[in-house]
């Protein structure tokens, strides 16, 4: 109960570190050090750039976006994208992103998907389609998401990703 209250309160707080808004309470286990938090996100962005999977024309869907670590990585690596959409089942994480990250860029969008998740959203009623257009995104990014899902959930969302990713 106390942990839940702290998370709700921290939805309205952030820590400023090197001009970045970082969450005080983090859903990413093991990334409590601010420098490690930023560096880990930049490493992922640098890897995506090295594979030519992300550039200024990219439309990115970050599924399981949490508290926007990938957004901070984009800013830290100074990589611009055409559009970014973060999707998460945790409403407090989405509220935090709207409050502290949306001002980074006008092309950032955060969507709460109140779908069932055995760890983060047990009270929800079933799986939900991602509320975006078909064939809209060039890249669907996930970081440690499938490990929190059951096999049927993974299969459902793989079909969803196939629906929303461009066919190029």
Coordinates of N, CA, C and O in Angstrom, one line a residue:
X1 N 0.8 -1.2 0.0 CA 0.0 0.0 0.0 C 0.9 1.3 0.0 O 0.6 2.2 -0.8
X2 N 1.9 1.3 0.8 CA 2.8 2.5 0.9 C 3.5 2.6 -0.4 O 3.7 3.8 -0.9
X3 N 4.0 1.5 -1.0 CA 4.7 1.6 -2.2 C 3.8 2.2 -3.3 O 4.3 3.0 -4.1
X4 N 2.5 1.8 -3.4 CA 1.6 2.3 -4.3 C 1.4 3.8 -4.2 O 1.3 4.6 -5.1
X5 N 1.3 4.2 -2.9 CA 1.1 5.7 -2.6 C 2.3 6.5 -3.1 O 2.2 7.5 -3.7
X6 N 3.5 6.0 -2.8 CA 4.8 6.6 -3.2 C 4.8 6.8 -4.7 O 5.2 7.8 -5.3
X7 N 4.5 5.7 -5.4 CA 4.5 5.7 -6.9 C 3.6 6.8 -7.4 O 3.9 7.5 -8.4
X8 N 2.4 6.9 -6.8 CA 1.4 7.9 -7.3 C 1.9 9.3 -7.0 O 1.8 10.2 -7.9
X9 N 2.5 9.5 -5.9 CA 3.1 10.8 -5.5 C 4.2 11.2 -6.5 O 4.3 12.3 -7.0
X10 N 5.1 10.2 -6.8 CA 6.2 10.4 -7.7 C 5.8 10.6 -9.1 O 6.7 11.0 -9.9
X11 N 4.6 10.3 -9.5 CA 4.1 10.6 -10.8 C 4.2 12.1 -11.0 O 4.3 12.6 -12.2
X12 N 4.2 12.9 -10.0 CA 4.2 14.4 -10.1 C 5.5 15.0 -9.8 O 5.6 16.2 -9.5
X13 N 6.6 14.1 -9.7 CA 7.9 14.6 -9.4 C 9.0 14.0 -10.3 O 8.8 12.9 -10.9
X14 N 10.0 14.8 -10.5 CA 11.2 14.3 -11.3 C 12.5 14.8 -10.7 O 12.4 15.8 -9.9
X15 N 13.6 14.3 -11.1 CA 14.9 14.8 -10.7 C 15.5 15.4 -12.0 O 15.4 14.8 -13.1
X16 N 16.1 16.6 -11.9 CA 16.8 17.2 -13.1 C 18.2 16.7 -13.0 O 18.9 16.9 -12.0
X17 N 18.7 16.1 -14.1 CA 20.1 15.6 -14.2 C 20.6 15.9 -15.6 O 20.1 15.4 -16.5
X18 N 21.6 16.8 -15.6 CA 22.2 17.2 -16.9 C 21.1 17.6 -17.9 O 21.1 17.2 -19.1
X19 N 20.2 18.4 -17.5 CA 19.1 19.0 -18.3 C 18.1 17.9 -18.7 O 17.2 18.2 -19.6
X20 N 18.1 16.7 -18.2 CA 17.1 15.7 -18.4 C 16.2 15.6 -17.2 O 16.6 15.7 -16.1
X21 N 15.0 15.3 -17.5 CA 14.0 14.9 -16.5 C 14.0 13.4 -16.3 O 13.7 12.7 -17.3
X22 N 14.4 13.0 -15.1 CA 14.5 11.6 -14.9 C 13.5 11.2 -13.7 O 13.3 12.0 -12.8
X23 N 12.9 10.0 -13.8 CA 12.0 9.6 -12.8 C 12.7 9.4 -11.4 O 13.8 8.9 -11.4
X24 N 12.0 9.8 -10.4 CA 12.6 9.6 -9.0 C 12.5 8.1 -8.7 O 13.5 7.5 -8.2
X25 N 11.3 7.5 -8.8 CA 11.1 6.1 -8.6 C 11.1 5.5 -10.0 O 10.3 5.9 -10.9
X26 N 11.9 4.5 -10.3 CA 12.0 3.9 -11.6 C 11.5 2.5 -11.7 O 11.7 1.7 -10.8
X27 N 10.8 2.3 -12.8 CA 10.3 0.9 -13.0 C 11.4 0.0 -13.6 O 11.3 -1.2 -13.5
X28 N 12.5 0.6 -14.1 CA 13.6 -0.2 -14.6 C 14.5 -0.6 -13.5 O 15.2 0.2 -12.9
X29 N 14.5 -1.9 -13.2 CA 15.3 -2.4 -12.0 C 16.8 -2.3 -12.4 O 17.2 -2.6 -13.5
X30 N 17.5 -1.9 -11.4 CA 19.0 -1.8 -11.6 C 19.5 -0.6 -12.3 O 20.7 -0.5 -12.5
X31 N 18.6 0.4 -12.5 CA 19.0 1.6 -13.2 C 18.7 2.8 -12.3 O 18.2 3.8 -12.8
X32 N 19.1 2.7 -11.0 CA 18.8 3.8 -10.1 C 19.8 4.9 -10.2 O 19.6 6.0 -9.8
X33 N 21.0 4.6 -10.7 CA 22.0 5.6 -10.8 C 21.7 6.4 -12.1 O 21.6 5.9 -13.2
X34 N 21.7 7.8 -11.9 CA 21.3 8.6 -13.1 C 22.2 8.5 -14.3 O 21.7 8.4 -15.4
X35 N 23.5 8.4 -14.1 CA 24.4 8.3 -15.2 C 24.2 6.9 -15.9 O 24.2 6.9 -17.1
X36 N 24.1 5.8 -15.2 CA 23.8 4.5 -15.8 C 22.5 4.5 -16.5 O 22.4 3.9 -17.6
X37 N 21.5 5.2 -16.0 CA 20.2 5.3 -16.6 C 20.3 5.9 -18.0 O 19.8 5.4 -19.0
X38 N 21.0 7.1 -18.0 CA 21.1 7.8 -19.3 C 22.0 7.0 -20.3 O 21.7 6.9 -21.5
X39 N 23.1 6.5 -19.8 CA 24.1 5.8 -20.7 C 23.4 4.5 -21.3 O 23.7 4.2 -22.4
X40 N 22.6 3.8 -20.5 CA 22.0 2.6 -21.0 C 21.0 3.0 -22.1 O 20.9 2.2 -23.1
X41 N 20.3 4.1 -22.0 CA 19.4 4.5 -23.0 C 20.1 4.9 -24.3 O 19.7 4.6 -25.4
X42 N 21.2 5.7 -24.1 CA 22.0 6.1 -25.2 C 22.6 4.9 -26.0 O 22.7 4.9 -27.2
X43 N 23.1 3.9 -25.2 CA 23.6 2.7 -25.9 C 22.6 2.1 -26.8 O 23.0 1.6 -27.9
X44 N 21.4 2.0 -26.3 CA 20.3 1.4 -27.2 C 20.1 2.3 -28.4 O 20.0 1.7 -29.5
X45 N 20.0 3.6 -28.3 CA 19.9 4.4 -29.4 C 21.0 4.3 -30.4 O 20.9 4.2 -31.6
X46 N 22.3 4.4 -29.9 CA 23.4 4.2 -30.7 C 23.4 2.9 -31.5 O 23.8 2.9 -32.7
X47 N 23.0 1.8 -30.9 CA 22.9 0.6 -31.6 C 21.8 0.6 -32.7 O 22.1 0.1 -33.8
X48 N 20.7 1.2 -32.4 CA 19.7 1.3 -33.5 C 20.2 2.2 -34.6 O 19.9 1.8 -35.8
X49 N 20.9 3.2 -34.3 CA 21.5 4.1 -35.4 C 22.5 3.3 -36.2 O 22.5 3.3 -37.4
X50 N 23.4 2.5 -35.5 CA 24.4 1.7 -36.2 C 23.8 0.7 -37.2 O 24.4 0.3 -38.2
X51 N 22.6 0.2 -36.9 CA 21.9 -0.7 -37.7 C 21.0 0.0 -38.8 O 20.3 -0.7 -39.5
X52 N 21.1 1.3 -38.8 CA 20.2 2.1 -39.7 C 18.7 1.8 -39.5 O 18.0 1.8 -40.5
X53 N 18.3 1.6 -38.3 CA 16.9 1.3 -38.0 C 16.2 2.6 -37.5 O 15.0 2.6 -37.4
X54 N 17.0 3.7 -37.2 CA 16.4 4.9 -36.7 C 17.1 6.1 -37.3 O 18.3 6.1 -37.3
X55 N 16.3 7.1 -37.7 CA 16.9 8.3 -38.2 C 15.8 9.4 -38.1 O 14.7 9.2 -37.5
X56 N 16.1 10.6 -38.7 CA 15.2 11.7 -38.5 C 13.8 11.5 -39.2 O 12.9 12.2 -39.0
X57 N 13.7 10.5 -40.1 CA 12.4 10.2 -40.8 C 11.7 9.1 -40.1 O 10.6 8.7 -40.6
X58 N 12.2 8.5 -39.1 CA 11.6 7.3 -38.4 C 10.4 7.7 -37.6 O 10.3 8.7 -37.0
X59 N 9.4 6.8 -37.7 CA 8.3 6.8 -36.8 C 8.4 5.6 -35.9 O 8.4 4.4 -36.4
X60 N 8.6 5.9 -34.6 CA 8.9 4.8 -33.6 C 7.8 4.6 -32.7 O 7.2 5.5 -32.1
X61 N 7.4 3.3 -32.5 CA 6.5 2.9 -31.4 C 7.3 2.2 -30.4 O 7.9 1.2 -30.7
X62 N 7.3 2.7 -29.2 CA 8.0 2.1 -28.0 C 7.0 1.4 -27.1 O 6.3 2.1 -26.4
X63 N 6.9 0.1 -27.3 CA 5.9 -0.7 -26.6 C 6.4 -1.1 -25.2 O 7.5 -1.8 -25.2
X64 N 5.8 -0.7 -24.2 CA 6.3 -0.9 -22.8 C 7.3 0.2 -22.5 O 8.3 0.0 -21.9
X65 N 6.9 1.4 -22.9 CA 7.7 2.6 -22.8 C 8.1 3.0 -21.4 O 9.0 3.7 -21.1
X66 N 7.2 2.5 -20.4 CA 7.5 2.9 -19.0 C 7.6 4.4 -18.8 O 6.7 5.1 -19.3
X67 N 8.7 4.8 -18.2 CA 8.9 6.2 -17.9 C 9.7 7.0 -18.9 O 10.4 7.9 -18.6
X68 N 9.7 6.5 -20.2 CA 10.3 7.2 -21.3 C 11.8 7.2 -21.3 O 12.4 8.1 -21.8
X69 N 12.4 6.1 -20.9 CA 13.9 6.0 -20.9 C 14.4 6.1 -22.4 O 15.4 6.8 -22.6
X70 N 13.7 5.6 -23.3 CA 14.1 5.7 -24.7 C 14.1 7.1 -25.2 O 14.9 7.6 -26.0
X71 N 13.1 7.9 -24.8 CA 13.0 9.3 -25.1 C 14.2 10.1 -24.6 O 14.8 10.9 -25.3
X72 N 14.6 9.8 -23.3 CA 15.8 10.4 -22.8 C 17.0 10.0 -23.6 O 17.9 10.8 -23.8
X73 N 17.0 8.7 -24.0 CA 18.1 8.3 -24.8 C 18.2 9.0 -26.2 O 19.3 9.4 -26.6
X74 N 17.1 9.3 -26.8 CA 17.1 10.0 -28.0 C 17.6 11.4 -27.8 O 18.4 11.9 -28.6
X75 N 17.2 12.1 -26.8 CA 17.7 13.4 -26.4 C 19.2 13.4 -26.1 O 19.9 14.2 -26.6
X76 N 19.6 12.4 -25.3 CA 21.0 12.3 -24.9 C 21.9 12.1 -26.1 O 23.0 12.6 -26.2
X77 N 21.5 11.2 -27.0 CA 22.2 10.9 -28.2 C 22.1 12.0 -29.3 O 22.7 11.9 -30.4
X78 N 21.2 12.9 -29.1 CA 20.9 14.0 -30.0 C 20.4 13.4 -31.4 O 20.8 13.8 -32.4
X79 N 19.5 12.4 -31.3 CA 18.9 11.7 -32.4 C 17.5 12.2 -32.5 O 16.7 12.0 -31.6
X80 N 17.1 12.8 -33.7 CA 15.7 13.2 -33.9 C 15.0 12.2 -34.6 O 15.5 11.5 -35.5
X81 N 13.7 12.0 -34.4 CA 12.8 11.1 -35.1 C 11.6 11.9 -35.6 O 11.3 13.0 -35.0
X82 N 11.0 11.5 -36.6 CA 9.8 12.2 -37.1 C 8.6 12.1 -36.1 O 7.9 13.0 -35.9
X83 N 8.5 10.9 -35.5 CA 7.4 10.7 -34.6 C 7.8 9.6 -33.6 O 8.4 8.6 -34.0
X84 N 7.4 9.8 -32.3 CA 7.6 8.8 -31.3 C 6.3 8.6 -30.5 O 5.7 9.6 -30.1
X85 N 5.9 7.4 -30.4 CA 4.7 7.0 -29.6 C 5.2 6.0 -28.5 O 5.6 4.9 -28.9
X86 N 5.0 6.3 -27.3 CA 5.2 5.4 -26.2 C 3.9 4.8 -25.7 O 2.9 5.5 -25.5
X87 N 3.9 3.5 -25.5 CA 2.7 2.8 -25.1 C 3.0 2.0 -23.8 O 4.0 1.3 -23.8
X88 N 2.2 2.1 -22.8 CA 2.4 1.4 -21.6 C 1.1 1.1 -20.9 O 0.1 1.8 -21.0
X89 N 1.1 0.0 -20.1 CA -0.1 -0.4 -19.3 C -0.2 0.3 -18.0 O -1.2 0.3 -17.4
X90 N 0.9 0.9 -17.6 CA 1.0 1.6 -16.3 C 0.6 3.1 -16.5 O 1.3 3.9 -17.1
X91 N -0.6 3.5 -16.0 CA -1.1 4.8 -16.2 C -0.2 5.9 -15.5 O 0.0 6.9 -16.1
X92 N 0.4 5.6 -14.3 CA 1.3 6.5 -13.7 C 2.5 6.8 -14.5 O 3.0 8.0 -14.5
X93 N 3.0 5.8 -15.2 CA 4.2 6.1 -16.1 C 3.8 7.0 -17.2 O 4.6 7.9 -17.6
X94 N 2.7 6.7 -17.8 CA 2.2 7.6 -18.9 C 2.0 9.0 -18.4 O 2.4 10.0 -19.1
X95 N 1.4 9.2 -17.3 CA 1.2 10.5 -16.7 C 2.5 11.2 -16.5 O 2.7 12.4 -16.7
X96 N 3.5 10.5 -16.0 CA 4.8 11.0 -15.7 C 5.4 11.5 -17.0 O 6.0 12.6 -17.1
X97 N 5.4 10.7 -18.1 CA 5.9 11.1 -19.4 C 5.2 12.3 -19.9 O 5.9 13.2 -20.4
X98 N 3.9 12.3 -19.9 CA 3.2 13.5 -20.3 C 3.6 14.8 -19.6 O 3.8 15.8 -20.2
X99 N 3.8 14.6 -18.3 CA 4.2 15.8 -17.5 C 5.6 16.3 -17.7 O 5.9 17.4 -17.8
X100 N 6.6 15.3 -17.8 CA 8.0 15.7 -17.8 C 8.8 15.5 -19.1 O 9.9 16.0 -19.2
X101 N 8.2 14.8 -20.1 CA 9.0 14.5 -21.3 C 8.3 15.1 -22.5 O 9.0 15.4 -23.5
X102 N 7.0 15.4 -22.5 CA 6.3 15.8 -23.7 C 6.9 17.1 -24.3 O 6.9 17.4 -25.5
X103 N 7.5 18.0 -23.4 CA 8.0 19.3 -23.9 C 9.3 19.1 -24.7 O 9.8 20.0 -25.3
X104 N 9.9 17.9 -24.6 CA 11.2 17.7 -25.3 C 11.0 17.9 -26.8 O 11.9 18.4 -27.5
X105 N 9.9 17.5 -27.3 CA 9.6 17.6 -28.8 C 8.1 17.5 -29.0 O 7.4 16.7 -28.3
X106 N 7.6 18.2 -30.0 CA 6.2 18.2 -30.3 C 5.7 16.9 -30.9 O 4.6 16.7 -31.0
X107 N 6.7 16.0 -31.3 CA 6.3 14.8 -32.0 C 6.3 13.6 -31.0 O 6.4 12.5 -31.5
X108 N 6.2 13.9 -29.8 CA 6.2 12.8 -28.8 C 4.7 12.6 -28.3 O 4.0 13.6 -28.1
X109 N 4.3 11.3 -28.2 CA 3.0 11.0 -27.8 C 3.0 9.8 -26.9 O 3.8 8.9 -27.2
X110 N 2.2 9.8 -25.8 CA 2.2 8.7 -24.9 C 0.8 8.2 -24.7 O -0.1 9.0 -24.5
X111 N 0.6 6.9 -24.8 CA -0.7 6.3 -24.8 C -0.8 5.3 -23.7 O 0.1 4.4 -23.6
X112 N -1.8 5.4 -22.9 CA -2.1 4.4 -21.8 C -2.9 3.3 -22.5 O -3.9 3.6 -23.1
X113 N -2.4 2.1 -22.4 CA -3.1 0.9 -22.9 C -3.5 0.1 -21.7 O -2.7 -0.7 -21.2
X114 N -4.8 0.2 -21.3 CA -5.2 -0.5 -20.0 C -5.5 -2.0 -20.3 O -6.5 -2.5 -19.9
X115 N -4.5 -2.6 -20.9 CA -4.6 -4.1 -21.1 C -4.1 -4.9 -20.0 O -3.3 -4.4 -19.1
X116 N -4.5 -6.1 -19.9 CA -4.1 -7.0 -18.8 C -2.6 -7.2 -18.9 O -2.0 -7.5 -20.0
X117 N -1.9 -7.2 -17.8 CA -0.5 -7.6 -17.7 C -0.4 -8.2 -16.3 O -0.7 -7.6 -15.3
X118 N 0.2 -9.5 -16.2 CA 0.2 -10.2 -15.0 C 1.1 -9.5 -13.9 O 0.9 -9.7 -12.7
X119 N 2.0 -8.6 -14.3 CA 2.8 -7.9 -13.4 C 2.4 -6.5 -13.1 O 2.4 -6.0 -12.0
X120 N 2.0 -5.8 -14.2 CA 1.8 -4.3 -14.0 C 0.3 -3.9 -14.0 O 0.0 -2.8 -13.7
X121 N -0.6 -4.7 -14.5 CA -2.0 -4.3 -14.7 C -2.9 -5.5 -14.5 O -3.6 -5.9 -15.5
X122 N -2.9 -6.1 -13.3 CA -3.7 -7.3 -13.1 C -5.2 -7.1 -13.1 O -5.9 -8.1 -13.3
X123 N -5.6 -5.9 -12.8 CA -7.1 -5.7 -12.7 C -7.7 -5.5 -14.1 O -9.0 -5.4 -14.2
X124 N -6.9 -5.3 -15.1 CA -7.5 -5.1 -16.5 C -8.2 -6.3 -17.0 O -8.0 -7.5 -16.5
X125 N -9.0 -6.1 -18.0 CA -9.9 -7.2 -18.5 C -9.5 -7.6 -19.9 O -10.1 -7.1 -20.9
X126 N -8.4 -8.3 -20.1 CA -8.0 -8.8 -21.4 C -7.0 -8.0 -22.1 O -6.5 -7.0 -21.6
X127 N -6.6 -8.5 -23.3 CA -5.7 -7.8 -24.2 C -6.4 -6.8 -25.0 O -7.5 -7.0 -25.4
X128 N -5.7 -5.7 -25.4 CA -6.3 -4.7 -26.2 C -5.4 -4.4 -27.4 O -4.2 -4.4 -27.3
X129 N -6.1 -4.1 -28.5 CA -5.4 -3.6 -29.7 C -4.7 -2.3 -29.4 O -5.2 -1.5 -28.6
X130 N -3.6 -2.1 -30.0 CA -2.9 -0.8 -29.9 C -3.6 0.2 -30.7 O -3.8 0.0 -31.9
X131 N -4.1 1.3 -30.1 CA -4.9 2.3 -30.8 C -4.2 3.2 -31.7 O -4.1 4.4 -31.5
X132 N -3.6 2.6 -32.8 CA -2.9 3.4 -33.8 C -3.3 2.9 -35.2 O -3.8 1.7 -35.3
X133 N -2.9 3.6 -36.2 CA -3.3 3.3 -37.6 C -2.4 2.0 -38.0 O -1.3 1.8 -37.5
X134 N -3.0 1.3 -39.0 CA -2.2 0.2 -39.6 C -1.0 0.8 -40.4 O -1.1 1.9 -41.0
X135 N 0.0 0.0 -40.4 CA 1.3 0.3 -41.2 C 1.7 1.8 -41.0 O 2.1 2.5 -41.9
X136 N 1.8 2.2 -39.8 CA 2.2 3.6 -39.4 C 3.6 3.7 -39.0 O 4.3 4.7 -39.3
X137 N 4.2 2.7 -38.4 CA 5.5 2.8 -37.8 C 6.6 2.1 -38.5 O 6.4 1.0 -39.1
X138 N 7.8 2.7 -38.6 CA 9.0 2.1 -39.2 C 9.7 1.1 -38.2 O 10.4 0.2 -38.6
X139 N 9.6 1.4 -36.9 CA 10.3 0.7 -35.9 C 9.3 0.5 -34.7 O 8.7 1.4 -34.2
X140 N 9.2 -0.8 -34.3 CA 8.5 -1.1 -33.0 C 9.6 -1.6 -32.1 O 10.3 -2.5 -32.3
X141 N 9.8 -0.8 -31.0 CA 10.9 -1.1 -30.0 C 10.3 -1.6 -28.7 O 9.3 -1.1 -28.2
X142 N 10.9 -2.7 -28.2 CA 10.6 -3.2 -26.9 C 11.8 -3.5 -26.1 O 12.8 -3.9 -26.6
X143 N 11.8 -3.2 -24.8 CA 12.9 -3.4 -23.9 C 12.4 -4.2 -22.7 O 11.6 -3.7 -22.0
X144 N 12.7 -5.5 -22.6 CA 12.3 -6.3 -21.5 C 10.8 -6.3 -21.3 O 10.3 -6.0 -20.2
X145 N 10.1 -6.6 -22.4 CA 8.6 -6.6 -22.3 C 8.1 -8.0 -22.3 O 7.3 -8.4 -21.5
X146 N 8.5 -8.8 -23.3 CA 8.0 -10.2 -23.4 C 8.3 -11.0 -22.2 O 7.5 -11.9 -21.9
X147 N 9.3 -10.7 -21.5 CA 9.6 -11.5 -20.3 C 8.5 -11.3 -19.2 O 8.5 -12.0 -18.2
X148 N 7.7 -10.3 -19.3 CA 6.6 -10.0 -18.4 C 5.2 -10.4 -18.9 O 4.2 -10.1 -18.4
X149 N 5.2 -11.2 -20.0 CA 4.0 -11.7 -20.6 C 3.9 -13.2 -20.7 O 4.9 -13.9 -20.7
X150 N 2.7 -13.6 -20.8 CA 2.4 -15.0 -21.1 C 2.5 -15.3 -22.6 O 2.4 -14.3 -23.4
X151 N 2.7 -16.5 -23.0 CA 2.9 -16.8 -24.4 C 1.8 -16.3 -25.3 O 2.0 -15.8 -26.4
X152 N 0.5 -16.5 -24.8 CA -0.6 -16.0 -25.6 C -0.6 -14.5 -25.8 O -1.0 -14.0 -26.9
X153 N -0.1 -13.8 -24.8 CA 0.0 -12.3 -24.9 C 1.0 -11.9 -25.9 O 0.8 -11.0 -26.7
X154 N 2.1 -12.6 -25.9 CA 3.2 -12.4 -26.8 C 2.7 -12.6 -28.3 O 2.9 -11.7 -29.1
X155 N 2.0 -13.7 -28.5 CA 1.5 -14.0 -29.8 C 0.5 -12.9 -30.3 O 0.6 -12.4 -31.4
X156 N -0.4 -12.5 -29.4 CA -1.3 -11.4 -29.7 C -0.6 -10.1 -30.1 O -1.0 -9.5 -31.1
X157 N 0.4 -9.7 -29.3 CA 1.0 -8.4 -29.7 C 2.0 -8.5 -30.8 O 2.2 -7.5 -31.6
X158 N 2.5 -9.7 -31.1 CA 3.3 -9.9 -32.4 C 2.4 -9.6 -33.6 O 2.8 -9.0 -34.5
X159 N 1.2 -10.1 -33.5 CA 0.2 -9.8 -34.6 C -0.1 -8.4 -34.7 O -0.2 -7.8 -35.8
X160 N -0.2 -7.7 -33.5 CA -0.5 -6.3 -33.5 C 0.7 -5.5 -34.1 O 0.5 -4.6 -34.9
X161 N 1.9 -5.9 -33.8 CA 3.1 -5.2 -34.4 C 3.1 -5.4 -35.9 O 3.5 -4.5 -36.6
X162 N 2.8 -6.6 -36.4 CA 2.7 -6.8 -37.8 C 1.7 -5.9 -38.5 O 1.9 -5.4 -39.6
X163 N 0.6 -5.6 -37.8 CA -0.4 -4.8 -38.3 C 0.0 -3.3 -38.4 O -0.3 -2.6 -39.4
X164 N 0.8 -2.8 -37.4 CA 1.1 -1.4 -37.4 C 2.4 -1.0 -38.0 O 2.7 0.1 -38.3
X165 N 3.3 -2.0 -38.3 CA 4.6 -1.7 -38.9 C 4.5 -1.5 -40.4 O 3.7 -2.2 -41.0
X166 N 5.2 -0.6 -41.0 CA 5.2 -0.4 -42.4 C 5.7 -1.7 -43.1 O 6.6 -2.4 -42.5
X167 N 5.3 -1.9 -44.3 CA 5.7 -3.2 -45.0 C 6.9 -3.0 -45.9 O 7.2 -3.8 -46.7
X168 N 7.6 -1.9 -45.7 CA 8.9 -1.6 -46.5 C 10.0 -2.5 -46.0 O 10.3 -2.5 -44.9

